[in-house]
CSV table of C-alpha atoms in Angstrom, one decimal:
chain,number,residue,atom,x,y,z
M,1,UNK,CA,105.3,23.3,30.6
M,2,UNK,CA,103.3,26.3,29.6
M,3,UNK,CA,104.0,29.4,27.8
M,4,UNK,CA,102.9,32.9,29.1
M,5,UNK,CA,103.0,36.6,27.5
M,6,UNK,CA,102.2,39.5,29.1
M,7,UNK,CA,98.5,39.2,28.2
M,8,UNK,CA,98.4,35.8,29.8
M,9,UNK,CA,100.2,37.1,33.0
M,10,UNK,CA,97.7,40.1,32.7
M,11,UNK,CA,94.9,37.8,32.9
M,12,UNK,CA,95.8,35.9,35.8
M,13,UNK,CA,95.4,38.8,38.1
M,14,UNK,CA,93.1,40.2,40.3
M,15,UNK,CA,93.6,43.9,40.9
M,16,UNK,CA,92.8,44.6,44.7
M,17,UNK,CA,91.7,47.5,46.9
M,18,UNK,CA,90.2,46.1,49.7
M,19,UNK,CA,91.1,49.2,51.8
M,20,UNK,CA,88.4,50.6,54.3
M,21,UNK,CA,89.0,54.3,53.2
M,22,UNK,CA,89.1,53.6,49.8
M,23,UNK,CA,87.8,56.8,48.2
M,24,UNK,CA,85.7,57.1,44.9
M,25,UNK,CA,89.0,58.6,43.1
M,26,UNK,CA,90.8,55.4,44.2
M,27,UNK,CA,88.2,53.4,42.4
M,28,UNK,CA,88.2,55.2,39.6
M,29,UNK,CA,92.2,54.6,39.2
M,30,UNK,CA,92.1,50.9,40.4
M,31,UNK,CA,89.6,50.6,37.4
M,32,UNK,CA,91.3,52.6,34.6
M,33,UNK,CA,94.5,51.0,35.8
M,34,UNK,CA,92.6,47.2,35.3
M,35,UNK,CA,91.7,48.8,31.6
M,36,UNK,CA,95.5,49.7,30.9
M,37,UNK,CA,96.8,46.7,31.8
M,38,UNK,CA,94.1,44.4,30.5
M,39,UNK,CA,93.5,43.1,33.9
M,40,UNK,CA,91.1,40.0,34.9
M,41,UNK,CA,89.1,41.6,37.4
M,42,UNK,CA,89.1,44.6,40.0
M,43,UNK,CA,89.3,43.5,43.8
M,44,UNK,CA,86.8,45.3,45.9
M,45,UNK,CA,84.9,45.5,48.8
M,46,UNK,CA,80.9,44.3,47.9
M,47,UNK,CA,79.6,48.1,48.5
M,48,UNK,CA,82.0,49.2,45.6
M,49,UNK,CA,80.5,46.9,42.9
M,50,UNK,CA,77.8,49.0,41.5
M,51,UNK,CA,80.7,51.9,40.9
M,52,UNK,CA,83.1,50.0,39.6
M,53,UNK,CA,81.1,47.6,37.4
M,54,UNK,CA,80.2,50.9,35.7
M,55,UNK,CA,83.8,52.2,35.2
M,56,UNK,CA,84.2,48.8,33.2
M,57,UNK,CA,81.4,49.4,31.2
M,58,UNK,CA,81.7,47.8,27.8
M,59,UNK,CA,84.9,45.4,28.7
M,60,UNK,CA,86.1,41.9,29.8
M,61,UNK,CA,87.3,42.9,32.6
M,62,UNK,CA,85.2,41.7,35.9
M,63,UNK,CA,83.8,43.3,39.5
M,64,UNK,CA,84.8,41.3,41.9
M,65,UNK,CA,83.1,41.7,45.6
M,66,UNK,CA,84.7,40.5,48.6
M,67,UNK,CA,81.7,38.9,50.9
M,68,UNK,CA,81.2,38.4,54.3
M,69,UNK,CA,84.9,40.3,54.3
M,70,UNK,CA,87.7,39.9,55.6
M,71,UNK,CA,86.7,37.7,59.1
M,72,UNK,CA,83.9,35.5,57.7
M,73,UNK,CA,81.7,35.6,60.6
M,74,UNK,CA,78.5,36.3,59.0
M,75,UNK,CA,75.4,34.0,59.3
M,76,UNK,CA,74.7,32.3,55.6
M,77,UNK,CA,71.9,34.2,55.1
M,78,UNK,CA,73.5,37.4,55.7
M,79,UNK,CA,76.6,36.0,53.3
M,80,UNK,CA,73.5,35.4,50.7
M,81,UNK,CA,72.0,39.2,51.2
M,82,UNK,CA,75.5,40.6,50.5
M,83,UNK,CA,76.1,38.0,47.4
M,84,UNK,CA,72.9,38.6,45.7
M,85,UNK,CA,73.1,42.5,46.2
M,86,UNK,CA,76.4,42.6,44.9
M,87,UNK,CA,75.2,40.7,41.1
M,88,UNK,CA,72.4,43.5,41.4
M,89,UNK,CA,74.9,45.8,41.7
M,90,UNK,CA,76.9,44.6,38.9
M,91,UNK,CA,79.6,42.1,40.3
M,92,UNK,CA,80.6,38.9,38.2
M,93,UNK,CA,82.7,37.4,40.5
M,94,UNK,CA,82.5,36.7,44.2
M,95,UNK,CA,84.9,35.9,46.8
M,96,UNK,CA,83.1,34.8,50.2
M,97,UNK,CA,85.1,34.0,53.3
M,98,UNK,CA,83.8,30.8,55.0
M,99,UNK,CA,82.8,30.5,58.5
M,100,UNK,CA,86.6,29.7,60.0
M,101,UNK,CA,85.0,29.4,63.3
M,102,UNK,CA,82.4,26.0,62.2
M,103,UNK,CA,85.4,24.5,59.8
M,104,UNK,CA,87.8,24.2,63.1
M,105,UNK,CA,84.6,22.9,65.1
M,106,UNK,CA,84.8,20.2,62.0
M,107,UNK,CA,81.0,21.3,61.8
M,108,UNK,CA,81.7,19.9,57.7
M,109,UNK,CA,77.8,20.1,57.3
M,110,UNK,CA,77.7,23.8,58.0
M,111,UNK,CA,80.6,24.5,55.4
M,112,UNK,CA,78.8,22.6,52.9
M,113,UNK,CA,75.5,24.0,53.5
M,114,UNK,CA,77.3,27.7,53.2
M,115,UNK,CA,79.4,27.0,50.0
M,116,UNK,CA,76.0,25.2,48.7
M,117,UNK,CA,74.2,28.0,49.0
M,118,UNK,CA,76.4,30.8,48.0
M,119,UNK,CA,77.5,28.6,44.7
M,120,UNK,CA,74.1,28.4,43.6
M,121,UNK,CA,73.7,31.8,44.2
M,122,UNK,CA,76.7,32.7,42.0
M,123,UNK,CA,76.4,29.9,39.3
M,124,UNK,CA,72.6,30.7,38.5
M,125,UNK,CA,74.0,34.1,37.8
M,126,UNK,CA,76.4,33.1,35.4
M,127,UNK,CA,78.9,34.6,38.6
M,128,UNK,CA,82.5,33.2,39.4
M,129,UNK,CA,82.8,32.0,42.8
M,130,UNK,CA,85.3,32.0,45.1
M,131,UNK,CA,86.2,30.7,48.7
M,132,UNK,CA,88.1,32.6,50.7
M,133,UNK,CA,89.9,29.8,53.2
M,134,UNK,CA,92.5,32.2,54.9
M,135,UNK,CA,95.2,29.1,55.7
M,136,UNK,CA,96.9,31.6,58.2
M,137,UNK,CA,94.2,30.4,60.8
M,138,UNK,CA,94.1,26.6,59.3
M,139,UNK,CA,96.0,23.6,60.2
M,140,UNK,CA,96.8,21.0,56.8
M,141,UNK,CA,94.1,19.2,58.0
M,142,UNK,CA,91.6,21.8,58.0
M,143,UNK,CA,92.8,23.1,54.8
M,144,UNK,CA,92.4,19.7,53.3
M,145,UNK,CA,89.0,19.5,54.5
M,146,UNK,CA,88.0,22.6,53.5
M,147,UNK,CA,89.3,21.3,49.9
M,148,UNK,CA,87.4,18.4,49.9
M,149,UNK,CA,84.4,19.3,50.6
M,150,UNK,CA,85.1,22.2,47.5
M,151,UNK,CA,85.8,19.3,45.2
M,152,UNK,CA,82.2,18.3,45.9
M,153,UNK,CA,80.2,21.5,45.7
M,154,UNK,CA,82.7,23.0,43.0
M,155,UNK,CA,82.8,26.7,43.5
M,156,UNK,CA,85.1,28.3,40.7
M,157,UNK,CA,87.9,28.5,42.7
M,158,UNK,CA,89.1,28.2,46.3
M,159,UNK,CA,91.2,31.1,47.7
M,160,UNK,CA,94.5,30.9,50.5
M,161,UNK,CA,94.0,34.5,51.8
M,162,UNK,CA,92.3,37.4,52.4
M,163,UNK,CA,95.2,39.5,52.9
M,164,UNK,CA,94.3,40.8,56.2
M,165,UNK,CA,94.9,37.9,58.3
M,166,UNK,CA,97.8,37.2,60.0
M,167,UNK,CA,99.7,35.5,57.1
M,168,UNK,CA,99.1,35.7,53.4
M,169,UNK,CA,99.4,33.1,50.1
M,170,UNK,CA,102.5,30.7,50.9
M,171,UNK,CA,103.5,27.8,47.9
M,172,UNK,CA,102.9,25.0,50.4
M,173,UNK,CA,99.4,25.8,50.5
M,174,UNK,CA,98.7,26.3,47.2
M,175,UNK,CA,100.3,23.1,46.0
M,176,UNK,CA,98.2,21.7,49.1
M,177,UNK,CA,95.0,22.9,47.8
M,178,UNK,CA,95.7,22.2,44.1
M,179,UNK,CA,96.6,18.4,44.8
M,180,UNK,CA,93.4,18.4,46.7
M,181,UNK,CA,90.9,19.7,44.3
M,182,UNK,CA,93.1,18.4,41.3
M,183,UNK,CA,91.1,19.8,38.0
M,184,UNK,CA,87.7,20.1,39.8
M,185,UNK,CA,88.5,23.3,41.2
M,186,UNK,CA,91.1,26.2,40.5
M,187,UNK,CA,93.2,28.1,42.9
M,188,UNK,CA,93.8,31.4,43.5
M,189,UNK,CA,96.9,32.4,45.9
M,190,UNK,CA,96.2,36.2,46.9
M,191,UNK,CA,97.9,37.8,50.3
M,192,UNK,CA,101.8,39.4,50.1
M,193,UNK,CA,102.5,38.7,46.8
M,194,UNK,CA,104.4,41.9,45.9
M,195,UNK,CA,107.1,40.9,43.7
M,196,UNK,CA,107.7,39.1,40.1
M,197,UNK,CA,109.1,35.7,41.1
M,198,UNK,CA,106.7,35.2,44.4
M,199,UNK,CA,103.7,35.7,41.6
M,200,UNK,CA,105.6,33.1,39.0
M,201,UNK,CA,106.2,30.7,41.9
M,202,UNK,CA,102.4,30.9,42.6
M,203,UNK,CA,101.4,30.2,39.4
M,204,UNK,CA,104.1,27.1,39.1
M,205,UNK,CA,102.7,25.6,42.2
M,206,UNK,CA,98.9,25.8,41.1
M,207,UNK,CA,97.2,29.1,41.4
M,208,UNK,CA,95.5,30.0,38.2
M,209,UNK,CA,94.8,33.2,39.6
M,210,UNK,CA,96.6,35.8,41.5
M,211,UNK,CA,95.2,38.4,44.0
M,212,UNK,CA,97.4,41.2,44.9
M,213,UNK,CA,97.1,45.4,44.9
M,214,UNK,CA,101.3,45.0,43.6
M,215,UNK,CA,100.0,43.8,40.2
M,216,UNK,CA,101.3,46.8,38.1
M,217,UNK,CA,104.5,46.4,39.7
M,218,UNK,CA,104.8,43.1,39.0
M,219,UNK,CA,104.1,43.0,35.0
M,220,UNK,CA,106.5,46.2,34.9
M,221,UNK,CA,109.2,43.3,36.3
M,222,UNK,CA,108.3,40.5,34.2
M,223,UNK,CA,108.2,42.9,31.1
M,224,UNK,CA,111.9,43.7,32.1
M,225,UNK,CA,113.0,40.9,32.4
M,226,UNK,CA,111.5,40.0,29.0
M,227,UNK,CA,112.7,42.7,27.2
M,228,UNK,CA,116.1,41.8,29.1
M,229,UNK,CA,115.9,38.0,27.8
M,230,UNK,CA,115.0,39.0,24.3
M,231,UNK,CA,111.7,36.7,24.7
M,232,UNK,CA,107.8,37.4,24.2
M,233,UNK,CA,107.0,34.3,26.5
M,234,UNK,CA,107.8,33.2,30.1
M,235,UNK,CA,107.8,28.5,30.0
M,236,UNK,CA,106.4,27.7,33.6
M,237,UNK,CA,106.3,24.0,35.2
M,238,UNK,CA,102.5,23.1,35.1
């Protein structure tokens, strides 16, 4: 068991606009919002990071990039390109989607090759990385692979979702994933969690990090119920 406040909740999540018309303004509010709340880390797309990892100027909280996003099907060297000009432009974490088409072709040397690279990229940084798997398009099987061969490269975390697929984060795959990597490698469930007890079911099944653009919502709930419980803590099964 493990105790959570509304800090600890705070700094599970991932604050997320990933939308194509995402204007500056928006940016500016996803950022200040990350500040209120005392987010982890703002959620953008890679040509956002030198914008935002200015709004955040001055405090923990990190610029995320999405790479190679949301489909994946970008040659490693262009998936390098975008992850180094993204730490140029300021981002401390990454979150690459791997090539879904040469992990069903069971092409495992590729997906090595590919996190390889884009981990040493990141880690010679100092940068958080993380894979983006998108389980909606991946059997157990695949997942599992795709876990395994994380357990041996050891990116920072491996990812269920992008969100735009055609299914998001689901329990089953995050317990998958987690009894998988075990403690080599953290999980982070992002995609349609909207709500208070999908996130604290996330976190019981494994994810050390949530990704969602409902974030706000969701501590507003949990501080509720709280405030409701007469409690500064929330015990969750880990």
């Amino acid at each position: 068991m493990k105790e959570y406040s509304i800090d600890d909740f705070c700094q599970l999540i991932d604050h997320t606009n990933l939308h194509a018309d995402a204007t500056k303004a928006d940016m500016k509010k996803l950022c200040d919002e990350a500040k209120e709340y005392h987010f982890k880390m703002v959620a953008v797309n890679q040509v956002q990071s030198q914008f935002c990892s200015k709004q955040l100027a001055g405090t923990d909280i990190h610029t995320g990039a999405a790479i190679a996003f949301p489909l994946g099907q970008v040659s490693i060297a262009g998936k390098e390109f975008e992850t180094k000009d993204a730490i140029e432009n300021g981002a401390n974490e990454i979150d690459y989607v791997l090539n879904i088409t040469e992990l069903k072709a069971k092409n495992n040397d590729y997906i090595e090759d590919e996190m390889s690279r884009i981990v040493t990229i990141c880690h010679q940084a100092n940068v958080l990385c993380k894979v983006i798997f998108e389980n909606c398009y991946l059997t157990h099987t695949e997942i599992v692979r795709a876990a395994e061969i994380a357990k041996k490269i050891k990116p920072d975390f491996i990812k269920t979702s992008t969100g735009f697929g055609t299914g998001g984060a689901t329990v089953a795959d995050v317990q998958l994933m987690k009894q998988t990597v075990g403690d080599a490698v953290h999980v982070k469930a992002a995609g349609g969690i909207r709500n208070s007890d999908d996130f604290l079911a996330m976190i019981e099944a494994g994810a050390d990090r949530i990704g969602t653009s409902s974030g706000i919502k969701i501590i507003n709930a949990l501080k509720k119920r709280m405030a409701v419980d007469g409690v500064q803590t929330i015990q969750l099964a880990r």
